[in-house]
mmCIF file of C-alpha atoms in Angstrom:
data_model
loop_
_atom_site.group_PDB
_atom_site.id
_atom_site.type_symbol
_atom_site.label_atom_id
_atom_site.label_comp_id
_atom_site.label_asym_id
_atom_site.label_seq_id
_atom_site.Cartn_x
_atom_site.Cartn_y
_atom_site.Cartn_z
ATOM 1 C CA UNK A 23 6.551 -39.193 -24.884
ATOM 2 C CA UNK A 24 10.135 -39.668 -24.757
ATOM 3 C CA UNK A 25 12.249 -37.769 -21.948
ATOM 4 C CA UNK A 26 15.822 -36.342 -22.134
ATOM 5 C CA UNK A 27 17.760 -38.721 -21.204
ATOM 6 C CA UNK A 28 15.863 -41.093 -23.849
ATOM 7 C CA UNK A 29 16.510 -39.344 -26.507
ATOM 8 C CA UNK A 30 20.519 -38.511 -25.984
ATOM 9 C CA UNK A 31 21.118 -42.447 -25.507
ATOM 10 C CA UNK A 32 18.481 -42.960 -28.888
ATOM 11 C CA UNK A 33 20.696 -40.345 -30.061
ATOM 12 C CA UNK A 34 23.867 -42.197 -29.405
ATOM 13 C CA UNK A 35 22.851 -45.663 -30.396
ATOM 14 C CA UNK A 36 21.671 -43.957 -33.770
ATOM 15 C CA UNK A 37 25.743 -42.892 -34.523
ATOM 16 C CA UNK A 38 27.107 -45.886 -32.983
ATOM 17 C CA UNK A 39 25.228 -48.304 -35.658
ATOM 18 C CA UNK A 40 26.119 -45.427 -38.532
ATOM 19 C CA UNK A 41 29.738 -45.902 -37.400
ATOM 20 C CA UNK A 42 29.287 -49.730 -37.260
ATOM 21 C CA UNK A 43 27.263 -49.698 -40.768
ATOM 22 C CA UNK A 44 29.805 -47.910 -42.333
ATOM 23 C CA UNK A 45 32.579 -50.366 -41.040
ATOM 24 C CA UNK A 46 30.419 -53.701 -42.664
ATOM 25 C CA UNK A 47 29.627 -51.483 -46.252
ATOM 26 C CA UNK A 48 34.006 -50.802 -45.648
ATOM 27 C CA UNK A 49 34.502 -54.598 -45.304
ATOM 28 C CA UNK A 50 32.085 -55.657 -48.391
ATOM 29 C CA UNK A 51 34.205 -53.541 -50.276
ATOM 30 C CA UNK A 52 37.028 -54.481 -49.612
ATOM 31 C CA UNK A 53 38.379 -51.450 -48.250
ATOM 32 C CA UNK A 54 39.381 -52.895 -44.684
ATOM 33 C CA UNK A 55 40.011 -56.875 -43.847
ATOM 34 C CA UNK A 56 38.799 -58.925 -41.631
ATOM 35 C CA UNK A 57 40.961 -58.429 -39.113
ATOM 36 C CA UNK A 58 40.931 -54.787 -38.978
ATOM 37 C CA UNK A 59 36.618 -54.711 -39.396
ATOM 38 C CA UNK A 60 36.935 -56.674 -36.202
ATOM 39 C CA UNK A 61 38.669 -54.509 -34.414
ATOM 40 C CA UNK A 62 37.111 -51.433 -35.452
ATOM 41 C CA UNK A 63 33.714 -52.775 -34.191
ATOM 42 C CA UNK A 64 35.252 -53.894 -31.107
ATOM 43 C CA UNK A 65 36.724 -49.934 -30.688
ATOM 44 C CA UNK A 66 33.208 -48.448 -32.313
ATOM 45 C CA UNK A 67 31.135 -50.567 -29.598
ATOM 46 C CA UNK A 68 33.601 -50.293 -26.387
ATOM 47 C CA UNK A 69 33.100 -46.249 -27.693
ATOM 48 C CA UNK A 70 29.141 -47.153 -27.383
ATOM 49 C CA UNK A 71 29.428 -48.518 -24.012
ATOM 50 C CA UNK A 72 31.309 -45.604 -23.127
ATOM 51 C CA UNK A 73 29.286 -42.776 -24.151
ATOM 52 C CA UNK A 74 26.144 -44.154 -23.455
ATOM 53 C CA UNK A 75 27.311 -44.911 -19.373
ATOM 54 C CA UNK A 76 28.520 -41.011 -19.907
ATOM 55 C CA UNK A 77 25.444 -39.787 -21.082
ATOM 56 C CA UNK A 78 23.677 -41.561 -18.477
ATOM 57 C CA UNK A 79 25.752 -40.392 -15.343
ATOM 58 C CA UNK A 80 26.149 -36.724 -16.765
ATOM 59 C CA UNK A 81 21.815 -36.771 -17.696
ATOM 60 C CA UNK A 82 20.748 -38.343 -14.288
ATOM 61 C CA UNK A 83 20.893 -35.391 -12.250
ATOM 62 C CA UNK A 84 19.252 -33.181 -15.094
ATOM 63 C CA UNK A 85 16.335 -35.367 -15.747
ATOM 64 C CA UNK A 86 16.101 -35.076 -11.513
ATOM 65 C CA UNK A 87 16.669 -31.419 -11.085
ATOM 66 C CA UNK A 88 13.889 -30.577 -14.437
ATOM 67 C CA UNK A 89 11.596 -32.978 -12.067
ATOM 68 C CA UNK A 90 12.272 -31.622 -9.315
ATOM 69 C CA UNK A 91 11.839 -27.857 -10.880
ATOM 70 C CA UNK A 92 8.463 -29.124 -12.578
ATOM 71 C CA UNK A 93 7.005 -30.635 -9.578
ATOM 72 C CA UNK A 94 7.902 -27.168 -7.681
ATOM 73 C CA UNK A 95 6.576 -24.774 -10.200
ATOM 74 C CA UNK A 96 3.240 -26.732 -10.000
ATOM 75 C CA UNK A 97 3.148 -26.228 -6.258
ATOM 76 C CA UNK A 98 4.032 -22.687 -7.188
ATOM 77 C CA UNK A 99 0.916 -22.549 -9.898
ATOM 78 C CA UNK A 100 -1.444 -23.785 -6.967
ATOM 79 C CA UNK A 101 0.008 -20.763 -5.223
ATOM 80 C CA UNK A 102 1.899 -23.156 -2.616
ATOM 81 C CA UNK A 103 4.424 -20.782 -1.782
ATOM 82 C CA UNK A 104 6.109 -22.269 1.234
ATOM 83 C CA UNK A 105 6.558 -25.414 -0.440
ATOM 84 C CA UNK A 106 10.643 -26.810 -0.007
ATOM 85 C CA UNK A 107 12.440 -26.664 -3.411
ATOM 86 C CA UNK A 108 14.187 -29.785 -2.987
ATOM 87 C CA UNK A 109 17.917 -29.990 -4.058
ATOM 88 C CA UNK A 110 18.939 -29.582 -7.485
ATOM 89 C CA UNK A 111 21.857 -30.449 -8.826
ATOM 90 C CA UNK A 112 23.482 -30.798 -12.616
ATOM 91 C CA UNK A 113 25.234 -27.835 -14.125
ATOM 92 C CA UNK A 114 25.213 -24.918 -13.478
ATOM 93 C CA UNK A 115 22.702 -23.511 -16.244
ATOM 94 C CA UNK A 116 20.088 -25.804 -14.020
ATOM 95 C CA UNK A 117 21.339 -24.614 -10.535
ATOM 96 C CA UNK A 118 20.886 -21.008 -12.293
ATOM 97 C CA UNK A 119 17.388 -21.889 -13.202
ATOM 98 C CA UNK A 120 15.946 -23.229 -9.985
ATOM 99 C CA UNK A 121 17.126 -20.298 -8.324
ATOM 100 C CA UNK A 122 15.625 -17.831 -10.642
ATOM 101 C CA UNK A 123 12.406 -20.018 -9.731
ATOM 102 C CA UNK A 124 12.398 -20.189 -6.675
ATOM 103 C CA UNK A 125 13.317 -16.076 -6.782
ATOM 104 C CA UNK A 126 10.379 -16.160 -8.651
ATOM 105 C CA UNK A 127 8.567 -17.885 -5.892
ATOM 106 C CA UNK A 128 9.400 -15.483 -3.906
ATOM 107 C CA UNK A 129 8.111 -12.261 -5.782
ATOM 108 C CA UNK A 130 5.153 -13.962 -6.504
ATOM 109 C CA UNK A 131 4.593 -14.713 -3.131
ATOM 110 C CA UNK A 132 5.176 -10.990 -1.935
ATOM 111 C CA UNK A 133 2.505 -9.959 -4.722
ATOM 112 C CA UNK A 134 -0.224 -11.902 -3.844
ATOM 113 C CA UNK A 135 0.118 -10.955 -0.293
ATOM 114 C CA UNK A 136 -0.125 -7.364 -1.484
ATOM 115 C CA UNK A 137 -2.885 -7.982 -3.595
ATOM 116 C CA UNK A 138 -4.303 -9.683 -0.393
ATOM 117 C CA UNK A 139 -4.122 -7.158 1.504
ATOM 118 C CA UNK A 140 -5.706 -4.724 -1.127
ATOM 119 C CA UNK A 141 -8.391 -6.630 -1.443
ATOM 120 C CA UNK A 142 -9.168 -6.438 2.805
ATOM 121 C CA UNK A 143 -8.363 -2.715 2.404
ATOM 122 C CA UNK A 144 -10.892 -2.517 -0.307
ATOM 123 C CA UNK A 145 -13.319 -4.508 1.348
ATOM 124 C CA UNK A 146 -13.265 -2.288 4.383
ATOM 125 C CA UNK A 147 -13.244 0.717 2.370
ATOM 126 C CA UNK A 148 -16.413 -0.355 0.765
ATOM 127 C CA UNK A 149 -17.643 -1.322 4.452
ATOM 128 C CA UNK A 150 -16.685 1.804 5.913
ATOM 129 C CA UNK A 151 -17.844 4.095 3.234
ATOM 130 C CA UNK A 152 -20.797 2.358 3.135
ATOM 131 C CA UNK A 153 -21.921 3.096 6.723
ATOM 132 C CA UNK A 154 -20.658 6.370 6.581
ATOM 133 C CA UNK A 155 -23.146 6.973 3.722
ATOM 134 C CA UNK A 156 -26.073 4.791 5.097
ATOM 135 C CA UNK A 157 -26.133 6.719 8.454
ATOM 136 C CA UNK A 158 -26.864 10.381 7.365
ATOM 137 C CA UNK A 159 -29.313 8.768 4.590
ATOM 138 C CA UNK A 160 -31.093 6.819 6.829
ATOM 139 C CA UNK A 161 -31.229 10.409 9.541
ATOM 140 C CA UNK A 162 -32.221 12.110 6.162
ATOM 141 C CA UNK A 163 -35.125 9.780 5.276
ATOM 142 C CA UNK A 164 -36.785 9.441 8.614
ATOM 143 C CA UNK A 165 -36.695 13.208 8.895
ATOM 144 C CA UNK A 166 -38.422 13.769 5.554
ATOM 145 C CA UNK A 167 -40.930 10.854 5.841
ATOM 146 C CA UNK A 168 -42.253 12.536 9.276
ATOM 147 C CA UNK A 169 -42.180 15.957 7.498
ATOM 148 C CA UNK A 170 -44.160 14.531 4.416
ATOM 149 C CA UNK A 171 -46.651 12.274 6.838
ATOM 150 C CA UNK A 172 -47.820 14.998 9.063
ATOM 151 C CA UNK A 173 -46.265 14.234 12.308
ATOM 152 C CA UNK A 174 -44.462 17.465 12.619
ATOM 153 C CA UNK A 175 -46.840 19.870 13.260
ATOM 154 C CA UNK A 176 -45.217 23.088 15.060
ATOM 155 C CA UNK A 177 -43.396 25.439 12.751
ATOM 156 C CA UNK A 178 -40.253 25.258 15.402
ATOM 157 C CA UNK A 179 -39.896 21.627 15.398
ATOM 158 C CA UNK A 180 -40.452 22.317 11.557
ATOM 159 C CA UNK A 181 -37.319 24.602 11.447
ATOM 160 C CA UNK A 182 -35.308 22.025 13.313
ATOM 161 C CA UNK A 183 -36.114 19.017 11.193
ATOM 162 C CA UNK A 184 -35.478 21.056 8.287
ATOM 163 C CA UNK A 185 -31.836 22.312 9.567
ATOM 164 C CA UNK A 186 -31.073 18.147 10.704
ATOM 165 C CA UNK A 187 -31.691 17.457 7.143
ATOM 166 C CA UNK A 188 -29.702 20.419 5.590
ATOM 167 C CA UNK A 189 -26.735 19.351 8.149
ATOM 168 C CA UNK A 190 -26.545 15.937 7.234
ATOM 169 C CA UNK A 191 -27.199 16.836 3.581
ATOM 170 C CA UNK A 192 -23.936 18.967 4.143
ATOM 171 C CA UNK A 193 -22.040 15.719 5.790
ATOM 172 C CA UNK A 194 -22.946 13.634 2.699
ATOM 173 C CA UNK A 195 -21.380 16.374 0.477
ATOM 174 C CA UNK A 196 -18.315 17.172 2.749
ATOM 175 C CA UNK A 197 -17.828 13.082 2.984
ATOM 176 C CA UNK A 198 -18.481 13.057 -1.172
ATOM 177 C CA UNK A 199 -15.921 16.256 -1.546
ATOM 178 C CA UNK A 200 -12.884 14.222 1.113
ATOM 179 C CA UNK A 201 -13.468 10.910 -1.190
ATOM 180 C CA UNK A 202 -12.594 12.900 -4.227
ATOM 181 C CA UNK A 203 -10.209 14.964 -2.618
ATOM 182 C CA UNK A 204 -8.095 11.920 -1.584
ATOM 183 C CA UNK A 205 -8.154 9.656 -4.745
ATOM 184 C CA UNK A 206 -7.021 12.973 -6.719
ATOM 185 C CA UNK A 207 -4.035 12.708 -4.072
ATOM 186 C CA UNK A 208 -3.427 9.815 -4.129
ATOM 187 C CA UNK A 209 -3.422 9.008 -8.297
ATOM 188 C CA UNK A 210 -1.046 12.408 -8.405
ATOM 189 C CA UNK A 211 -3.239 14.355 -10.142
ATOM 190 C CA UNK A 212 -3.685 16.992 -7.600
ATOM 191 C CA UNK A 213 -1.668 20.450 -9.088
ATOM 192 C CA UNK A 214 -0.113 22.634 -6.475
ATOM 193 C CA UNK A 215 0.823 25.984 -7.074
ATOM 194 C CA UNK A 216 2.731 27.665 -4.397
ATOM 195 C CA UNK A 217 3.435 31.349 -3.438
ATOM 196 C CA UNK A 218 5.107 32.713 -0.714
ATOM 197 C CA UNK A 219 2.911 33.528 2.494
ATOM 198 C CA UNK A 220 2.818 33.591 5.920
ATOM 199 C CA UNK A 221 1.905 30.129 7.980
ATOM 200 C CA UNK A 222 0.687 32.793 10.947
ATOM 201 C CA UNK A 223 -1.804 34.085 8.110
ATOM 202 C CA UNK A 224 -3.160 31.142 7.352
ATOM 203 C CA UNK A 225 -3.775 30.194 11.166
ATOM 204 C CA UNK A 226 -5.754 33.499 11.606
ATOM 205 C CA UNK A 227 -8.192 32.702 8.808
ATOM 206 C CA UNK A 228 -8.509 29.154 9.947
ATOM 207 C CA UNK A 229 -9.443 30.287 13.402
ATOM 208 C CA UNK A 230 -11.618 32.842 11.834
ATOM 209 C CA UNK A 231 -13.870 30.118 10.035
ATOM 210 C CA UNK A 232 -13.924 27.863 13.300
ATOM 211 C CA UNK A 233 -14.824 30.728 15.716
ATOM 212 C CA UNK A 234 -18.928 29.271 15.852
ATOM 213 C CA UNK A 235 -17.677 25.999 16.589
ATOM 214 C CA UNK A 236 -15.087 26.953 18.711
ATOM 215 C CA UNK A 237 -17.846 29.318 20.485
ATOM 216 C CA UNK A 238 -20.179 26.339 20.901
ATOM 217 C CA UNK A 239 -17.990 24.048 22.547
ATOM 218 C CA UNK A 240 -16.760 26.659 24.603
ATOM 219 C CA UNK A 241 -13.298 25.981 23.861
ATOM 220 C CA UNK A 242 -10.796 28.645 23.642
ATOM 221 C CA UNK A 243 -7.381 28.872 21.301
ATOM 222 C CA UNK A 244 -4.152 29.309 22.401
ATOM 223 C CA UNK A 245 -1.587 30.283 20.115
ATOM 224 C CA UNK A 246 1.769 30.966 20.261
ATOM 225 C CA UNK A 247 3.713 32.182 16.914
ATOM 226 C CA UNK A 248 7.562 32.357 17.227
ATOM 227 C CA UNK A 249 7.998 36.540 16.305
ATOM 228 C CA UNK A 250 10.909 35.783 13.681
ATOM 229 C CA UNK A 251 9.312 33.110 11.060
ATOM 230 C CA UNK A 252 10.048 33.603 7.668
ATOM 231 C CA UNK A 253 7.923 33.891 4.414
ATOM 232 C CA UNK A 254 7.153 30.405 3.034
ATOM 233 C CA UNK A 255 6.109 28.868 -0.038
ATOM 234 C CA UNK A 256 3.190 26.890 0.167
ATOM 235 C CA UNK A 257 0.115 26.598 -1.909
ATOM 236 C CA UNK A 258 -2.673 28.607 0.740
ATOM 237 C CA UNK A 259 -5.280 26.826 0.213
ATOM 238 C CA UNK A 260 -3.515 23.268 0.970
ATOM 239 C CA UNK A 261 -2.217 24.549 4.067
ATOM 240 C CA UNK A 262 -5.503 25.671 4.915
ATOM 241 C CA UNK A 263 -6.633 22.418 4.743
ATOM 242 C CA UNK A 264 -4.281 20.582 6.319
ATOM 243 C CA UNK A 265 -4.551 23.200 9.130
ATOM 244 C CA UNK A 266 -8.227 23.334 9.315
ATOM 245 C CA UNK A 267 -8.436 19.450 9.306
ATOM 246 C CA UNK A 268 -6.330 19.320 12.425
ATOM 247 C CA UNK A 269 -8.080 21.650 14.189
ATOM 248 C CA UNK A 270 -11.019 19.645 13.347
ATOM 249 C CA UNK A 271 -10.236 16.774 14.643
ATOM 250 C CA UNK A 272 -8.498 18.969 18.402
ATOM 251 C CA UNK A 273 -12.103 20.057 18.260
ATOM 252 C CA UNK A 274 -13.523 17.012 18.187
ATOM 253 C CA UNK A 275 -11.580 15.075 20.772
ATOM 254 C CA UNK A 276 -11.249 18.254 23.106
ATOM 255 C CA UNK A 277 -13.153 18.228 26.440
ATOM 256 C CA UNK A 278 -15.637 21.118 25.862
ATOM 257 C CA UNK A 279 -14.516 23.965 28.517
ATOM 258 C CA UNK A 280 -10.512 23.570 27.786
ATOM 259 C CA UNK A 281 -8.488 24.828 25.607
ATOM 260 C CA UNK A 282 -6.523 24.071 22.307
ATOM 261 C CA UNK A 283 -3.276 25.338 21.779
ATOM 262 C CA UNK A 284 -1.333 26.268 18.855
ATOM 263 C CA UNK A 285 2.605 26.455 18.432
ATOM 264 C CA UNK A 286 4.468 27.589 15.336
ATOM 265 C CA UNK A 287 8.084 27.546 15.522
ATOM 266 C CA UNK A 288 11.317 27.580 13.259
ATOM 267 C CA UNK A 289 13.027 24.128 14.713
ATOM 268 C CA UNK A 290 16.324 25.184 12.324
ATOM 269 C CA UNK A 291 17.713 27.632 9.273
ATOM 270 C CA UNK A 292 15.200 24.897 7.339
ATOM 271 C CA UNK A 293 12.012 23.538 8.657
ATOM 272 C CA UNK A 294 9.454 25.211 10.308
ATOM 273 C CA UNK A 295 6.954 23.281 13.099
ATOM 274 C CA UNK A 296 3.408 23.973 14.057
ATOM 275 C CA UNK A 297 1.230 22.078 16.298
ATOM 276 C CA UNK A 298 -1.838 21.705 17.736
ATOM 277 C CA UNK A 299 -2.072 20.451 21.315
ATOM 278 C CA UNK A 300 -5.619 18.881 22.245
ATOM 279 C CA UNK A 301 -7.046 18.378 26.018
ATOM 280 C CA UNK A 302 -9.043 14.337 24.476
ATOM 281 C CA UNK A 303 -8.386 11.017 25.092
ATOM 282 C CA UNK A 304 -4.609 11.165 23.420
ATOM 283 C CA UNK A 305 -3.381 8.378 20.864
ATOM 284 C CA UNK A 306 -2.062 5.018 22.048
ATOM 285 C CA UNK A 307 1.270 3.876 20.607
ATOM 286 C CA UNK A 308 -0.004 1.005 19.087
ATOM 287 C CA UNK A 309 -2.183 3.733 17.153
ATOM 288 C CA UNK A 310 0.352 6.614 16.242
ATOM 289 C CA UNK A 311 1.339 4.506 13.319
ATOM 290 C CA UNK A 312 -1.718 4.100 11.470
ATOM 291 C CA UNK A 313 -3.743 6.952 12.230
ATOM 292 C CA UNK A 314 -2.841 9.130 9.423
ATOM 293 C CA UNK A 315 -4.180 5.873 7.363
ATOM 294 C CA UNK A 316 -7.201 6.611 5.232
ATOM 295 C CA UNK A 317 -10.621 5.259 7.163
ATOM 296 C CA UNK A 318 -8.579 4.494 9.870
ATOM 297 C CA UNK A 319 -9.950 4.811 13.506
ATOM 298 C CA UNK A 320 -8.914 4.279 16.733
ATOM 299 C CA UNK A 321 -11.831 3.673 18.306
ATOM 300 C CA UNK A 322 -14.578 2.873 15.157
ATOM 301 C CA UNK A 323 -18.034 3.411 17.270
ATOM 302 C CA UNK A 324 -17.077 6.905 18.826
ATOM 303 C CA UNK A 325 -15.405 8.340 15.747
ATOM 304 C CA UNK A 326 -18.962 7.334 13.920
ATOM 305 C CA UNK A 327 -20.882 9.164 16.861
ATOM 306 C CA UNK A 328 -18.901 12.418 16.474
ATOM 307 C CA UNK A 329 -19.614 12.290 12.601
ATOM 308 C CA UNK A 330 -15.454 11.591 11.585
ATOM 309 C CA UNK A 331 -15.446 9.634 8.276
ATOM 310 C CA UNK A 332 -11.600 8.377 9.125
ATOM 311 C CA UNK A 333 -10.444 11.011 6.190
ATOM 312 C CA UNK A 334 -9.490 14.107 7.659
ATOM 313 C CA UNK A 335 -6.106 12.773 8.972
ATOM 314 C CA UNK A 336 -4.686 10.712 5.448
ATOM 315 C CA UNK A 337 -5.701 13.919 3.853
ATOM 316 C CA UNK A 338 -3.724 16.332 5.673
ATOM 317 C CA UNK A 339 -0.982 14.052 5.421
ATOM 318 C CA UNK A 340 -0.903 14.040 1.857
ATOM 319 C CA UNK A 341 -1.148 17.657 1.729
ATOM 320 C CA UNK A 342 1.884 18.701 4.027
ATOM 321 C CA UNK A 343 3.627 15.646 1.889
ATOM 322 C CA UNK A 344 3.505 17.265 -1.641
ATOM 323 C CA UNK A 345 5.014 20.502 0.239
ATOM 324 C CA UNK A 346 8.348 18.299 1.310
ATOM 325 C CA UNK A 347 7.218 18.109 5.076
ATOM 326 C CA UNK A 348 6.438 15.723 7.787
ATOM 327 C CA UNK A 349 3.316 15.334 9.667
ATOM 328 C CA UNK A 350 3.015 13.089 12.806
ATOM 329 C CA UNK A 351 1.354 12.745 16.536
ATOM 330 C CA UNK A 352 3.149 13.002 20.020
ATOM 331 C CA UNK A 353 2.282 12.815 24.022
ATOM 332 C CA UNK A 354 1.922 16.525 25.579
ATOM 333 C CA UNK A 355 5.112 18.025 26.643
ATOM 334 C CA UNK A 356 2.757 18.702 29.618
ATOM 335 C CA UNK A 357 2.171 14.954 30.417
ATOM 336 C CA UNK A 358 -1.309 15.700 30.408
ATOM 337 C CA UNK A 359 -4.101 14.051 28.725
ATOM 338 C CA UNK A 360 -4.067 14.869 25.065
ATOM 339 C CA UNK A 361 -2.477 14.487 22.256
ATOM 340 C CA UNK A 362 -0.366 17.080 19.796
ATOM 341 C CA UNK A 363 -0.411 16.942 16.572
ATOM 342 C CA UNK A 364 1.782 18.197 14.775
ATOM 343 C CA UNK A 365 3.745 19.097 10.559
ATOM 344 C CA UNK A 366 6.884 20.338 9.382
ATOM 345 C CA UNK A 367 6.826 22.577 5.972
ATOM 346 C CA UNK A 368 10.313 23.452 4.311
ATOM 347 C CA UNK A 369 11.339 27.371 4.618
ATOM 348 C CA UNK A 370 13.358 26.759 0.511
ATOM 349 C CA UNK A 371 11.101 26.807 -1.977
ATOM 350 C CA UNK A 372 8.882 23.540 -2.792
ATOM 351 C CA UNK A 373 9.602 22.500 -6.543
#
């Protein structure tokens, strides 16, 4: 198959003979002598010469750079991305070309690395999830098999075997109900209806539902609520949420016998602050980043141990971010072990 440059000189040969036929058919004709035929052709094939060393010199570096570009956008189709373009040279419609390609390189190369890193996400999603599941199934099973073969024969250790499965029955569901919870977030398709209300308010009724668990791990609550905060709108129930889930998680990592304390306070005319101040382990820098990352633990084997699915967190973050806030983590003020964490809500009115 013929290339470019082929065909333009093919191309010029083609007029030069018209231009030479027409001079000879001119001649037999009578219409021009001998003398001026011959110098006609002479002029018609010096014109030949000409064009066809033109065409050559001005093709040359086309026919190069469309090698060059094909050769590079095969490397490209292998997904070769760091592969060297090469120079390119010819006009300027080319040099436009080859850098829309290698632009194109480029983009390509940022989306497959973001599709690559979907995929791990995915992957440890599915990995994740999957324990999460297994390990209250598995507790489930074994406590029903010994029920059903006999080996539990005292009503008490009945009653408790019963209650193990009903509690990990309710993990399952909670797990099940955070899943759902989050992809609604996260496609948009969670609706939000706001009303003003008081942040203190919503504290007090998420202490209220904590007080058993609070109770058993004998750790106390210490809040502080700045006297002046104003009404905000917020949807309750989101808030709740987001407030609950913290508190969760200060219960969790909180030495049993200490206390957990909680701040609320109006930072300007604007935003208003509350945190919750833990007595654990604290966050590491290197974590503070990622923790608010769905799935994402610090420290995988003891967040499995306590029961945390690695949800809790991403969710509350979505929450406080559909109300215009921030959420984040910090050292104590204190310098003591710990960590507070901590969201901002807006005191206008969230669209």
């Amino acid at each position: 198959m013929m290339n470019l440059r082929t065909r333009l000189l093919l191309v010029n040969s083609l007029a030069m003979a018209f231009l030479i036929g027409a001079l000879v058919i001119s001649y037999w004709h009578m219409l021009l002598n001998k003398q001026q035929t011959w110098l006609l052709t002479m002029i018609t094939l010096g014109a030949a010469i000409l064009s066809s060393v033109a065409f050559s010199w001005l093709t040359l570096p086309i026919t190069r750079s469309i090698r060059t570009l094909a050769q590079y956008s095969a490397q490209v189709a292998d997904r070769i991305f760091d592969a060297p373009l090469g120079q390119v040279g010819g006009a300027a419609e080319i040099r436009d070309l080859a850098s829309s390609l290698y632009q194109m390189s480029e983009r390509l190369q940022e989306s497959f690395t973001a599709l690559e890193a979907v995929e791990r996400t995915r992957r440890e999603l599915v990995a994740n999830i999957s324990h999460d599941l297994r390990t209250p199934m598995a507790s489930i099973q074994s406590y029903v098999e010994a029920l059903q073969d006999g080996v539990v024969e005292r009503p008490e250790e009945t009653k408790r075997y019963l209650q193990t499965i009903h509690n990990e029955t309710r993990r399952l569901s909670a797990l099940v109900d955070d899943l759902f919870d989050l992809s609604k977030l996260e496609a948009g398709q969670n609706i939000m209806k706001v009303q003003p209300h008081r942040i203190d308010q919503v504290l007090a009724d998420v202490f209220d539902t904590h007080r058993l668990l609070l109770s058993e791990k004998q750790i106390e609550i210490v809040a502080n609520v700045q006297d002046d905060l104003p009404v905000l709108w917020i949807s309750i129930e989101k808030i709740h949420r987001v407030c609950s889930n913290l508190l969760d998680n200060a219960i969790t990592h909180t030495t049993p016998g200490t206390a957990i304390e909680i701040t609320v306070t109006r930072l300007n005319h604007s935003i208003v602050e509350v945190s919750i101040a833990d007595h654990g382990e604290g966050v590491e820098t290197m974590h503070r980043q990622r923790i608010f990352e769905r799935l994402y633990r610090t420290d995988p084997s003891r967040a499995r141990a306590t029961g945390g699915a690695g949800l809790g967190l991403a969710i509350a973050k979505r929450l406080v971010e559909l109300h215009g806030g921030d959420i984040g983590v910090r050292d104590r003020d204190d310098r003591s072990s710990g960590a507070v964490f901590w969201f901002t809500l807006p005191i206008n009115a969230v669209s």
